[in-house]
Short mmCIF file of C-alpha atoms in Angstrom, two decimals:
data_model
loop_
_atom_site.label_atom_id
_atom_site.label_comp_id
_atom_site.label_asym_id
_atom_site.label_seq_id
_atom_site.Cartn_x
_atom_site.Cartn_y
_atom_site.Cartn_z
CA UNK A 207 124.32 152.80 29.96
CA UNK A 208 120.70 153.18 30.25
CA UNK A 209 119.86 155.23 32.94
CA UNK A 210 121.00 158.48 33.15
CA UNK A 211 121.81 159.91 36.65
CA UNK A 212 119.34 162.71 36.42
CA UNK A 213 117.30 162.91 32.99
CA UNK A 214 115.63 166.04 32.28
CA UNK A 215 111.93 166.19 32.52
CA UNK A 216 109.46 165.13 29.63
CA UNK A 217 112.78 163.05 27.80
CA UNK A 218 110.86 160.11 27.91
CA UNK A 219 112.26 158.03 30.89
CA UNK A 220 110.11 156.34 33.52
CA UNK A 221 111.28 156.05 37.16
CA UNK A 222 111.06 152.44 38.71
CA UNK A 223 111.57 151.43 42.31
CA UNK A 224 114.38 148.47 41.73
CA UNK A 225 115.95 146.84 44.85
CA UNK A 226 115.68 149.86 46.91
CA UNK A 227 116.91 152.05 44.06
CA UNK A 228 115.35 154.13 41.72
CA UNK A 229 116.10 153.48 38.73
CA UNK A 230 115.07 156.13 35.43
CA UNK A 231 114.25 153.82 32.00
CA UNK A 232 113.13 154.45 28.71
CA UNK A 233 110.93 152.38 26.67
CA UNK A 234 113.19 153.88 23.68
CA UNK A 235 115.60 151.74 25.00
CA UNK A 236 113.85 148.47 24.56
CA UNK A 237 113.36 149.39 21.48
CA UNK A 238 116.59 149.96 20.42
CA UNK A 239 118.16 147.22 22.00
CA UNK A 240 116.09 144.81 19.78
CA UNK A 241 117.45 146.59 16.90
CA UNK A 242 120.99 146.17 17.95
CA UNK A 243 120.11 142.89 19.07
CA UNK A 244 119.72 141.73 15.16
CA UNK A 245 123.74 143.08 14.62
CA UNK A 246 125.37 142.14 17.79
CA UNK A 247 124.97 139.43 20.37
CA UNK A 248 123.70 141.49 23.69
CA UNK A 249 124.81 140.97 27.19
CA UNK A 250 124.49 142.79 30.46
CA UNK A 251 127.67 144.67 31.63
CA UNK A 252 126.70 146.20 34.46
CA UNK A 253 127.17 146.03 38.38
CA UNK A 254 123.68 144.84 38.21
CA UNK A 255 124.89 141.39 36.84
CA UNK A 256 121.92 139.00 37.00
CA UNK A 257 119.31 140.79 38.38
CA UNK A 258 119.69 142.91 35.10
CA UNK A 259 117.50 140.02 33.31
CA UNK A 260 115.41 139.99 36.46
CA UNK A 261 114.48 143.86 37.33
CA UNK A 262 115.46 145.74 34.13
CA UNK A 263 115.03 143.03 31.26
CA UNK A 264 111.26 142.79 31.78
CA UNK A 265 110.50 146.62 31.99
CA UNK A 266 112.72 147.42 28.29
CA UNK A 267 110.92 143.48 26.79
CA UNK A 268 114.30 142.28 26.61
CA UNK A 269 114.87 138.45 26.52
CA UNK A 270 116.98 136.74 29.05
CA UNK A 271 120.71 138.10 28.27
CA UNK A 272 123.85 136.68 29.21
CA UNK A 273 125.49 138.92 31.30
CA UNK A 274 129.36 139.88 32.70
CA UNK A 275 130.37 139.65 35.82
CA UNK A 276 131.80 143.16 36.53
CA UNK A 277 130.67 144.12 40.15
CA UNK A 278 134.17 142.89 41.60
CA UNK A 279 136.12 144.24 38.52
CA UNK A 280 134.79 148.29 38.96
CA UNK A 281 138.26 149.22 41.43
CA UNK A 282 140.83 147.31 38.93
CA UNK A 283 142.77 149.82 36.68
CA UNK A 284 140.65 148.87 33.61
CA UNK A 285 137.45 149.18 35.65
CA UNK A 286 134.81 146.72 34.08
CA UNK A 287 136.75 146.13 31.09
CA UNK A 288 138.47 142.98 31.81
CA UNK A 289 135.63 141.09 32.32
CA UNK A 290 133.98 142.18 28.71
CA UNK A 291 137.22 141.04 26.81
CA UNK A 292 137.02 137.38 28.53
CA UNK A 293 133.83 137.34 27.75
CA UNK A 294 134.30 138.80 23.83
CA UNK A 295 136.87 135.76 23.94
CA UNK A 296 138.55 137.12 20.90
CA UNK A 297 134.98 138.07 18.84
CA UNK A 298 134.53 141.91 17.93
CA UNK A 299 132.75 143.80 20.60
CA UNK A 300 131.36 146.85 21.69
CA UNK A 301 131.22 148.22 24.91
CA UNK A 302 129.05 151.24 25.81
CA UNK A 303 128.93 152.84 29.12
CA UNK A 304 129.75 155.91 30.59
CA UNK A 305 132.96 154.76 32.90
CA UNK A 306 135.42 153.95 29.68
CA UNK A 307 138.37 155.20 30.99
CA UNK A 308 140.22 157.46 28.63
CA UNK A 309 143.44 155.85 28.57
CA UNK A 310 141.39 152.79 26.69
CA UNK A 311 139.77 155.03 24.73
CA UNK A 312 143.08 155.83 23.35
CA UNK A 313 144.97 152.48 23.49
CA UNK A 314 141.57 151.21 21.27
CA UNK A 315 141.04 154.16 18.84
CA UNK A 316 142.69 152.77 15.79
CA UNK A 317 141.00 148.89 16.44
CA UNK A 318 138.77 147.43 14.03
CA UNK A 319 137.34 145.11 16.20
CA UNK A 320 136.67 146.88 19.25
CA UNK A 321 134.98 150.01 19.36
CA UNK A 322 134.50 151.33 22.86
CA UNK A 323 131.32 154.05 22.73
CA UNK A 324 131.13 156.46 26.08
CA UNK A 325 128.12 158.04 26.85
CA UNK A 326 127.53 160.93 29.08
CA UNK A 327 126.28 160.09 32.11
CA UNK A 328 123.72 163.00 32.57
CA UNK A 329 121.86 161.39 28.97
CA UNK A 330 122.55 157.95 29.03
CA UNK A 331 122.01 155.63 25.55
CA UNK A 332 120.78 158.21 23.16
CA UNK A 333 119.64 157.58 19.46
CA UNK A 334 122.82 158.60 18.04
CA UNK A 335 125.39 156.03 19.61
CA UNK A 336 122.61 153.27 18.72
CA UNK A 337 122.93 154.55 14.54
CA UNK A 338 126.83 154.51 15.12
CA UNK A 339 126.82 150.97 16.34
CA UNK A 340 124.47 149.87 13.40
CA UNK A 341 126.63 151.78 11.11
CA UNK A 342 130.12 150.50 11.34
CA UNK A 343 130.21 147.34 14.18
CA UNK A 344 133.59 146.02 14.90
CA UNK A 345 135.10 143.95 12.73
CA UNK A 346 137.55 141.08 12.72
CA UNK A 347 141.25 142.30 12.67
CA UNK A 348 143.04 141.22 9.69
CA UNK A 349 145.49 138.59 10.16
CA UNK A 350 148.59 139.28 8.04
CA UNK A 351 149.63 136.70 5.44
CA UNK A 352 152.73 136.67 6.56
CA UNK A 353 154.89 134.58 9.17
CA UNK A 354 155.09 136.15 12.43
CA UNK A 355 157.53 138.59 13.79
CA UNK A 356 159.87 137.03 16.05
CA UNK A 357 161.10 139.33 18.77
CA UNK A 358 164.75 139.43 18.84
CA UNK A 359 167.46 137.44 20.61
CA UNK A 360 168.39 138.75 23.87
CA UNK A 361 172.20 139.51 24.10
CA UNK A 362 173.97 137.26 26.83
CA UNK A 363 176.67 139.35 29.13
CA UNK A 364 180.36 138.59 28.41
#
Protein backbone atom coordinates (compact mmCIF):
# COMPACT_ATOMS: atom_id res chain seq x y z
CA UNK A 1 0.00 0.00 0.00
CA UNK A 2 1.33 3.27 -0.93
CA UNK A 3 -0.91 5.81 -0.13
CA UNK A 4 -2.00 6.30 3.11
CA UNK A 5 -5.64 7.50 3.65
CA UNK A 6 -4.65 10.66 5.43
CA UNK A 7 -0.73 11.17 5.93
CA UNK A 8 0.27 13.62 8.40
CA UNK A 9 1.72 16.84 7.26
CA UNK A 10 5.51 17.38 6.33
CA UNK A 11 5.88 13.09 6.08
CA UNK A 12 7.00 13.49 2.77
CA UNK A 13 3.99 12.54 0.49
CA UNK A 14 2.83 14.59 -2.49
CA UNK A 15 -0.88 14.82 -3.42
CA UNK A 16 -1.72 14.06 -7.19
CA UNK A 17 -5.02 14.53 -8.97
CA UNK A 18 -5.42 10.74 -10.55
CA UNK A 19 -8.69 9.90 -12.40
CA UNK A 20 -10.75 12.14 -10.37
CA UNK A 21 -9.04 11.00 -7.17
CA UNK A 22 -6.52 12.31 -5.14
CA UNK A 23 -4.13 10.32 -4.61
CA UNK A 24 -1.07 11.08 -1.61
CA UNK A 25 2.61 9.53 -2.97
CA UNK A 26 5.95 9.53 -1.81
CA UNK A 27 9.00 9.74 -3.81
CA UNK A 28 10.44 7.39 -0.85
CA UNK A 29 8.44 4.98 -2.38
CA UNK A 30 10.01 4.90 -5.76
CA UNK A 31 12.86 4.56 -4.21
CA UNK A 32 12.27 1.73 -2.33
CA UNK A 33 10.49 -0.15 -4.74
CA UNK A 34 13.67 -0.25 -6.94
CA UNK A 35 15.39 -1.69 -4.07
CA UNK A 36 12.92 -4.42 -3.59
CA UNK A 37 12.72 -4.66 -7.15
CA UNK A 38 16.50 -6.25 -7.20
CA UNK A 39 15.00 -9.22 -4.50
CA UNK A 40 11.57 -9.81 -5.74
CA UNK A 41 9.79 -9.67 -9.05
CA UNK A 42 7.18 -6.53 -8.58
CA UNK A 43 3.65 -6.39 -9.69
CA UNK A 44 0.69 -4.16 -9.10
CA UNK A 45 -2.01 -5.59 -6.70
CA UNK A 46 -4.26 -3.10 -6.47
CA UNK A 47 -7.92 -2.13 -7.59
CA UNK A 48 -6.05 0.21 -9.76
CA UNK A 49 -4.97 -2.74 -12.07
CA UNK A 50 -3.49 -1.22 -15.24
CA UNK A 51 -3.75 2.20 -14.88
CA UNK A 52 -1.27 1.58 -11.90
CA UNK A 53 1.65 1.53 -14.69
CA UNK A 54 -0.19 4.40 -16.32
CA UNK A 55 -1.01 7.11 -13.39
CA UNK A 56 1.16 5.92 -10.46
CA UNK A 57 4.21 4.09 -12.20
CA UNK A 58 5.48 7.31 -13.81
CA UNK A 59 5.18 9.62 -10.66
CA UNK A 60 7.35 6.76 -8.16
CA UNK A 61 9.96 6.06 -11.86
CA UNK A 62 8.74 2.68 -11.78
CA UNK A 63 9.03 0.56 -15.01
CA UNK A 64 6.04 -0.97 -16.59
CA UNK A 65 4.89 -3.79 -13.92
CA UNK A 66 2.81 -6.66 -14.44
CA UNK A 67 -0.04 -6.31 -12.49
CA UNK A 68 -3.14 -8.61 -10.77
CA UNK A 69 -6.33 -8.40 -11.54
CA UNK A 70 -8.03 -7.85 -8.13
CA UNK A 71 -10.83 -5.19 -8.68
CA UNK A 72 -13.55 -8.09 -9.06
CA UNK A 73 -11.86 -10.26 -6.31
CA UNK A 74 -12.13 -7.30 -3.23
CA UNK A 75 -16.00 -8.89 -1.97
CA UNK A 76 -14.71 -12.74 -2.13
CA UNK A 77 -13.90 -14.13 1.41
CA UNK A 78 -10.11 -13.88 0.74
CA UNK A 79 -10.52 -10.35 -0.61
CA UNK A 80 -7.64 -9.76 -3.23
CA UNK A 81 -5.80 -12.71 -2.26
CA UNK A 82 -6.84 -15.20 -4.75
CA UNK A 83 -5.78 -13.45 -7.52
CA UNK A 84 -1.96 -12.94 -6.04
CA UNK A 85 -1.61 -16.80 -5.45
CA UNK A 86 -2.61 -17.55 -9.31
CA UNK A 87 -0.47 -15.20 -10.16
CA UNK A 88 2.61 -16.41 -7.57
CA UNK A 89 1.72 -19.78 -9.49
CA UNK A 90 3.49 -21.72 -6.84
CA UNK A 91 6.80 -19.11 -6.55
CA UNK A 92 7.34 -17.46 -2.99
CA UNK A 93 5.57 -14.21 -2.64
CA UNK A 94 4.86 -11.38 -0.67
CA UNK A 95 1.91 -9.51 -0.41
CA UNK A 96 1.72 -6.11 1.34
CA UNK A 97 -1.34 -4.13 1.78
CA UNK A 98 -3.38 -2.98 4.39
CA UNK A 99 -6.73 -5.28 3.74
CA UNK A 100 -4.89 -8.84 4.74
CA UNK A 101 -7.53 -10.29 6.46
CA UNK A 102 -6.55 -11.75 9.77
CA UNK A 103 -7.76 -15.12 9.40
CA UNK A 104 -4.79 -15.39 6.51
CA UNK A 105 -2.60 -13.82 8.57
CA UNK A 106 -2.97 -16.74 10.77
CA UNK A 107 -3.54 -19.66 8.33
CA UNK A 108 0.11 -18.18 6.72
CA UNK A 109 2.14 -17.40 9.90
CA UNK A 110 4.26 -20.47 10.07
CA UNK A 111 4.92 -20.46 5.84
CA UNK A 112 8.23 -20.10 4.49
CA UNK A 113 7.23 -19.09 1.31
CA UNK A 114 4.62 -16.67 1.80
CA UNK A 115 4.91 -13.91 4.03
CA UNK A 116 1.87 -11.68 4.06
CA UNK A 117 3.09 -7.95 5.51
CA UNK A 118 -0.07 -5.55 6.64
CA UNK A 119 0.41 -2.10 6.85
CA UNK A 120 -1.65 0.42 8.62
CA UNK A 121 -3.66 2.21 6.58
CA UNK A 122 -3.26 5.72 8.22
CA UNK A 123 0.95 5.28 7.21
CA UNK A 124 1.00 3.28 4.32
CA UNK A 125 4.61 1.49 3.07
CA UNK A 126 6.96 2.71 5.68
CA UNK A 127 10.83 2.04 5.80
CA UNK A 128 10.53 -0.70 8.17
CA UNK A 129 8.29 -3.33 6.24
CA UNK A 130 10.66 -2.51 3.11
CA UNK A 131 14.06 -3.76 5.57
CA UNK A 132 11.79 -6.82 6.64
CA UNK A 133 11.14 -7.84 3.10
CA UNK A 134 14.94 -7.43 2.19
CA UNK A 135 15.76 -9.26 5.28
CA UNK A 136 14.14 -12.61 5.20
CA UNK A 137 11.96 -12.97 1.57
CA UNK A 138 9.96 -16.07 1.28
CA UNK A 139 11.45 -18.98 0.54
CA UNK A 140 10.70 -22.23 -1.25
CA UNK A 141 8.93 -24.80 1.08
CA UNK A 142 10.88 -27.84 1.56
CA UNK A 143 9.68 -30.80 -0.15
CA UNK A 144 10.08 -33.86 2.10
CA UNK A 145 12.22 -36.76 0.87
CA UNK A 146 9.83 -38.94 1.53
CA UNK A 147 6.81 -40.66 -0.40
CA UNK A 148 3.64 -38.97 0.14
CA UNK A 149 1.04 -39.47 2.74
CA UNK A 150 -1.83 -41.25 1.45
CA UNK A 151 -5.05 -40.31 3.14
CA UNK A 152 -6.77 -43.27 4.39
CA UNK A 153 -9.33 -45.71 2.98
CA UNK A 154 -12.78 -44.73 3.53
CA UNK A 155 -14.79 -47.50 5.39
CA UNK A 156 -17.74 -48.91 3.15
CA UNK A 157 -21.24 -49.44 5.25
CA UNK A 158 -22.17 -53.08 5.98
Amino acid sequence: MLNPVCPRPGSGYTRHRLLRSEVPLSASHGEWLRELAQVYELAWASTWEAWANRCIAPLLGLPELPWVACGAAAGSADGDFAPIVRHAAGRPFAWVDDLIPPRLLRRYADRSDVLLLPVEPGQGLRRGHVDRLLSRPPTAARVSSGPPEQPPCPRRPG
